[in-house]
PDB file of C-alpha atoms in Angstrom:
ATOM      1  CA  MET A   1      11.612  -3.126  -1.193  1.00 93.00           C
ATOM      2  CA  PHE A   2       9.589  -5.396   1.052  1.00 91.00           C
ATOM      3  CA  ASP A   3       8.993  -7.681  -1.948  1.00 92.00           C
ATOM      4  CA  LEU A   4      12.708  -7.731  -2.763  1.00 95.00           C
ATOM      5  CA  ALA A   5      13.645  -8.436   0.859  1.00 96.00           C
ATOM      6  CA  GLY A   6      11.258 -11.374   0.825  1.00 94.00           C
ATOM      7  CA  LEU A   7      12.797 -12.682  -2.391  1.00 94.00           C
ATOM      8  CA  TRP A   8      16.267 -12.332  -0.890  1.00 96.00           C
ATOM      9  CA  THR A   9      15.354 -14.218   2.304  1.00 94.00           C
ATOM     10  CA  GLN A  10      13.674 -16.998   0.327  1.00 94.00           C
ATOM     11  CA  GLY A  11      16.718 -17.328  -1.932  1.00 96.00           C
ATOM     12  CA  VAL A  12      19.010 -18.473   0.877  1.00 96.00           C
ATOM     13  CA  GLY A  13      17.487 -21.935   0.619  1.00 94.00           C
ATOM     14  CA  TRP A  14      19.446 -22.565  -2.559  1.00 96.00           C
ATOM     15  CA  ILE A  15      22.796 -22.380  -0.714  1.00 97.00           C
ATOM     16  CA  GLN A  16      21.999 -22.698   2.999  1.00 97.00           C
ATOM     17  CA  PHE A  17      24.111 -25.828   3.478  1.00 97.00           C
ATOM     18  CA  GLU A  18      27.319 -24.286   2.091  1.00 97.00           C
ATOM     19  CA  PRO A  19      29.849 -23.977   4.943  1.00 97.00           C
ATOM     20  CA  ASP A  20      31.869 -21.164   3.319  1.00 97.00           C
ATOM     21  CA  ALA A  21      30.311 -17.753   4.044  1.00 97.00           C
ATOM     22  CA  GLY A  22      32.206 -16.230   1.121  1.00 97.00           C
ATOM     23  CA  LYS A  23      30.656 -18.713  -1.297  1.00 98.00           C
ATOM     24  CA  ARG A  24      27.222 -18.071   0.204  1.00 97.00           C
ATOM     25  CA  LYS A  25      27.759 -14.321  -0.267  1.00 97.00           C
ATOM     26  CA  THR A  26      28.899 -14.719  -3.887  1.00 98.00           C
ATOM     27  CA  PHE A  27      25.922 -16.941  -4.654  1.00 98.00           C
ATOM     28  CA  MET A  28      23.478 -14.523  -3.022  1.00 97.00           C
ATOM     29  CA  ASP A  29      24.981 -11.554  -4.862  1.00 97.00           C
ATOM     30  CA  ASN A  30      24.548 -13.375  -8.187  1.00 98.00           C
ATOM     31  CA  TYR A  31      21.095 -14.649  -7.250  1.00 97.00           C
ATOM     32  CA  PHE A  32      19.902 -11.199  -6.226  1.00 97.00           C
ATOM     33  CA  GLU A  33      21.369  -9.613  -9.351  1.00 96.00           C
ATOM     34  CA  THR A  34      19.247 -12.006 -11.437  1.00 96.00           C
ATOM     35  CA  VAL A  35      16.160 -11.348  -9.298  1.00 95.00           C
ATOM     36  CA  LEU A  36      16.702  -7.613  -9.531  1.00 95.00           C
ATOM     37  CA  GLU A  37      17.109  -7.728 -13.304  1.00 95.00           C
ATOM     38  CA  GLY A  38      13.721  -9.410 -13.623  1.00 95.00           C
ATOM     39  CA  TYR A  39      12.116  -7.091 -11.090  1.00 94.00           C
ATOM     40  CA  LYS A  40      13.420  -3.985 -12.838  1.00 94.00           C
ATOM     41  CA  SER A  41      12.086  -5.230 -16.175  1.00 95.00           C
ATOM     42  CA  GLU A  42       8.577  -4.815 -14.752  1.00 93.00           C
ATOM     43  CA  THR A  43       8.905  -2.266 -11.955  1.00 91.00           C
ATOM     44  CA  GLY A  44      10.981   0.853 -11.548  1.00 90.00           C
ATOM     45  CA  ILE A  45      13.095   1.174  -8.437  1.00 92.00           C
ATOM     46  CA  GLU A  46      15.714   3.747  -7.581  1.00 91.00           C
ATOM     47  CA  ASN A  47      19.206   2.503  -6.774  1.00 89.00           C
ATOM     48  CA  SER A  48      19.135   4.539  -3.552  1.00 93.00           C
ATOM     49  CA  MET A  49      16.333   2.267  -2.339  1.00 93.00           C
ATOM     50  CA  LEU A  50      18.457  -0.829  -2.923  1.00 94.00           C
ATOM     51  CA  ASP A  51      20.875   0.437  -0.280  1.00 94.00           C
ATOM     52  CA  LYS A  52      18.052  -0.138   2.190  1.00 96.00           C
ATOM     53  CA  LEU A  53      17.817  -3.875   1.490  1.00 96.00           C
ATOM     54  CA  PRO A  54      19.377  -4.880   4.856  1.00 95.00           C
ATOM     55  CA  LEU A  55      16.795  -2.731   6.674  1.00 96.00           C
ATOM     56  CA  PHE A  56      13.933  -4.335   4.788  1.00 96.00           C
ATOM     57  CA  ILE A  57      15.315  -7.805   5.479  1.00 96.00           C
ATOM     58  CA  GLN A  58      15.199  -6.866   9.178  1.00 96.00           C
ATOM     59  CA  VAL A  59      11.570  -5.822   8.660  1.00 95.00           C
ATOM     60  CA  THR A  60      10.770  -9.269   7.230  1.00 94.00           C
ATOM     61  CA  LEU A  61      12.394 -10.822  10.322  1.00 94.00           C
ATOM     62  CA  MET A  62      10.266  -8.626  12.547  1.00 95.00           C
ATOM     63  CA  GLU A  63       7.143  -9.594  10.629  1.00 94.00           C
ATOM     64  CA  GLY A  64       8.040 -13.281  10.972  1.00 92.00           C
ATOM     65  CA  ILE A  65       8.542 -12.941  14.719  1.00 94.00           C
ATOM     66  CA  VAL A  66       5.258 -11.090  15.241  1.00 95.00           C
ATOM     67  CA  ASP A  67       3.426 -13.595  13.047  1.00 94.00           C
ATOM     68  CA  ALA A  68       4.838 -16.565  14.962  1.00 93.00           C
ATOM     69  CA  PHE A  69       3.683 -15.149  18.296  1.00 92.00           C
ATOM     70  CA  GLU A  70       0.293 -14.222  16.860  1.00 94.00           C
ATOM     71  CA  VAL A  71      -0.235 -17.786  15.625  1.00 94.00           C
ATOM     72  CA  LEU A  72       0.740 -19.195  19.029  1.00 90.00           C
ATOM     73  CA  ARG A  73      -1.628 -16.805  20.788  1.00 91.00           C
ATOM     74  CA  ASN A  74      -4.511 -17.440  18.379  1.00 94.00           C
ATOM     75  CA  ASN A  75      -4.094 -21.191  18.807  1.00 93.00           C
ATOM     76  CA  GLY A  76      -4.069 -20.857  22.596  1.00 90.00           C
ATOM     77  CA  GLU A  77      -0.533 -22.196  22.784  1.00 88.00           C
ATOM     78  CA  GLU A  78       2.128 -21.146  25.271  1.00 86.00           C
ATOM     79  CA  LEU A  79       4.324 -18.328  23.997  1.00 83.00           C
ATOM     80  CA  GLU A  80       7.713 -19.949  23.579  1.00 85.00           C
ATOM     81  CA  CYS A  81      10.629 -19.655  21.206  1.00 89.00           C
ATOM     82  CA  ASP A  82      11.886 -22.644  19.301  1.00 91.00           C
ATOM     83  CA  GLU A  83      15.378 -22.617  17.799  1.00 94.00           C
ATOM     84  CA  GLU A  84      14.251 -20.940  14.565  1.00 93.00           C
ATOM     85  CA  LEU A  85      12.311 -18.165  16.267  1.00 94.00           C
ATOM     86  CA  SER A  86      15.200 -17.659  18.699  1.00 95.00           C
ATOM     87  CA  TYR A  87      17.532 -17.244  15.720  1.00 96.00           C
ATOM     88  CA  LEU A  88      15.350 -14.542  14.173  1.00 94.00           C
ATOM     89  CA  ILE A  89      15.078 -12.707  17.490  1.00 94.00           C
ATOM     90  CA  LYS A  90      18.856 -12.869  18.033  1.00 95.00           C
ATOM     91  CA  CYS A  91      19.516 -11.424  14.560  1.00 96.00           C
ATOM     92  CA  LEU A  92      17.048  -8.625  15.201  1.00 94.00           C
ATOM     93  CA  GLU A  93      18.234  -7.839  18.742  1.00 94.00           C
ATOM     94  CA  ASP A  94      21.919  -7.816  17.802  1.00 96.00           C
ATOM     95  CA  ASP A  95      21.300  -6.023  14.485  1.00 95.00           C
ATOM     96  CA  ILE A  96      22.937  -8.825  12.503  1.00 97.00           C
ATOM     97  CA  PRO A  97      22.265  -8.010   8.830  1.00 96.00           C
ATOM     98  CA  TYR A  98      21.145 -10.336   6.065  1.00 96.00           C
ATOM     99  CA  LYS A  99      19.412 -12.750   8.432  1.00 96.00           C
ATOM    100  CA  GLY A 100      22.842 -13.632   9.819  1.00 96.00           C
ATOM    101  CA  PHE A 101      23.602 -15.575   6.640  1.00 97.00           C
ATOM    102  CA  PHE A 102      27.178 -14.266   6.398  1.00 97.00           C
ATOM    103  CA  HIS A 103      27.772 -13.930  10.150  1.00 96.00           C
ATOM    104  CA  GLU A 104      29.419 -16.340  12.605  1.00 96.00           C
ATOM    105  CA  ILE A 105      25.986 -16.983  14.181  1.00 96.00           C
ATOM    106  CA  TYR A 106      25.008 -18.986  11.103  1.00 97.00           C
ATOM    107  CA  SER A 107      25.549 -22.744  10.990  1.00 96.00           C
ATOM    108  CA  CYS A 108      25.146 -24.734   7.782  1.00 96.00           C
ATOM    109  CA  GLU A 109      24.596 -27.860   9.928  1.00 96.00           C
ATOM    110  CA  GLU A 110      21.633 -26.243  11.709  1.00 95.00           C
ATOM    111  CA  PRO A 111      20.549 -23.442   9.377  1.00 96.00           C
ATOM    112  CA  PHE A 112      18.789 -20.526  11.007  1.00 95.00           C
ATOM    113  CA  GLU A 113      18.724 -22.039  14.479  1.00 94.00           C
ATOM    114  CA  TYR A 114      19.886 -20.654  17.808  1.00 95.00           C
ATOM    115  CA  GLU A 115      19.582 -21.857  21.379  1.00 92.00           C
ATOM    116  CA  LYS A 116      16.036 -21.561  22.686  1.00 89.00           C
ATOM    117  CA  GLN A 117      15.264 -18.329  24.484  1.00 81.00           C
ATOM    118  CA  ASN A 118      12.808 -17.677  27.255  1.00 77.00           C
ATOM    119  CA  VAL A 119      10.127 -15.146  26.451  1.00 71.00           C
TER     120      VAL A 119
END
């Protein structure tokens, strides 16, 4: 499921500039159906696990946040949130599913960005 969540989050790049959330959702549904068809041709997965996709997408957000702070710390940089990291944190804190891609927080003009937060 972690692999599939990663594939889902990477797939948003194909349609991230579309202003209509409904069109983004339709595209992502079709995209993920194609991805899943290929995945299932090589690996078995129970349909009950697919219901957990939003949870695993949240896990990928959490991993991205932790990784970003680890890189800052390892490079001796100040721990601060840019707009992209702030976006991920906001989605995680407010439990906004699907990386906020279908939510009002999302902006196709500034994809996956949110006002900087203080850490």
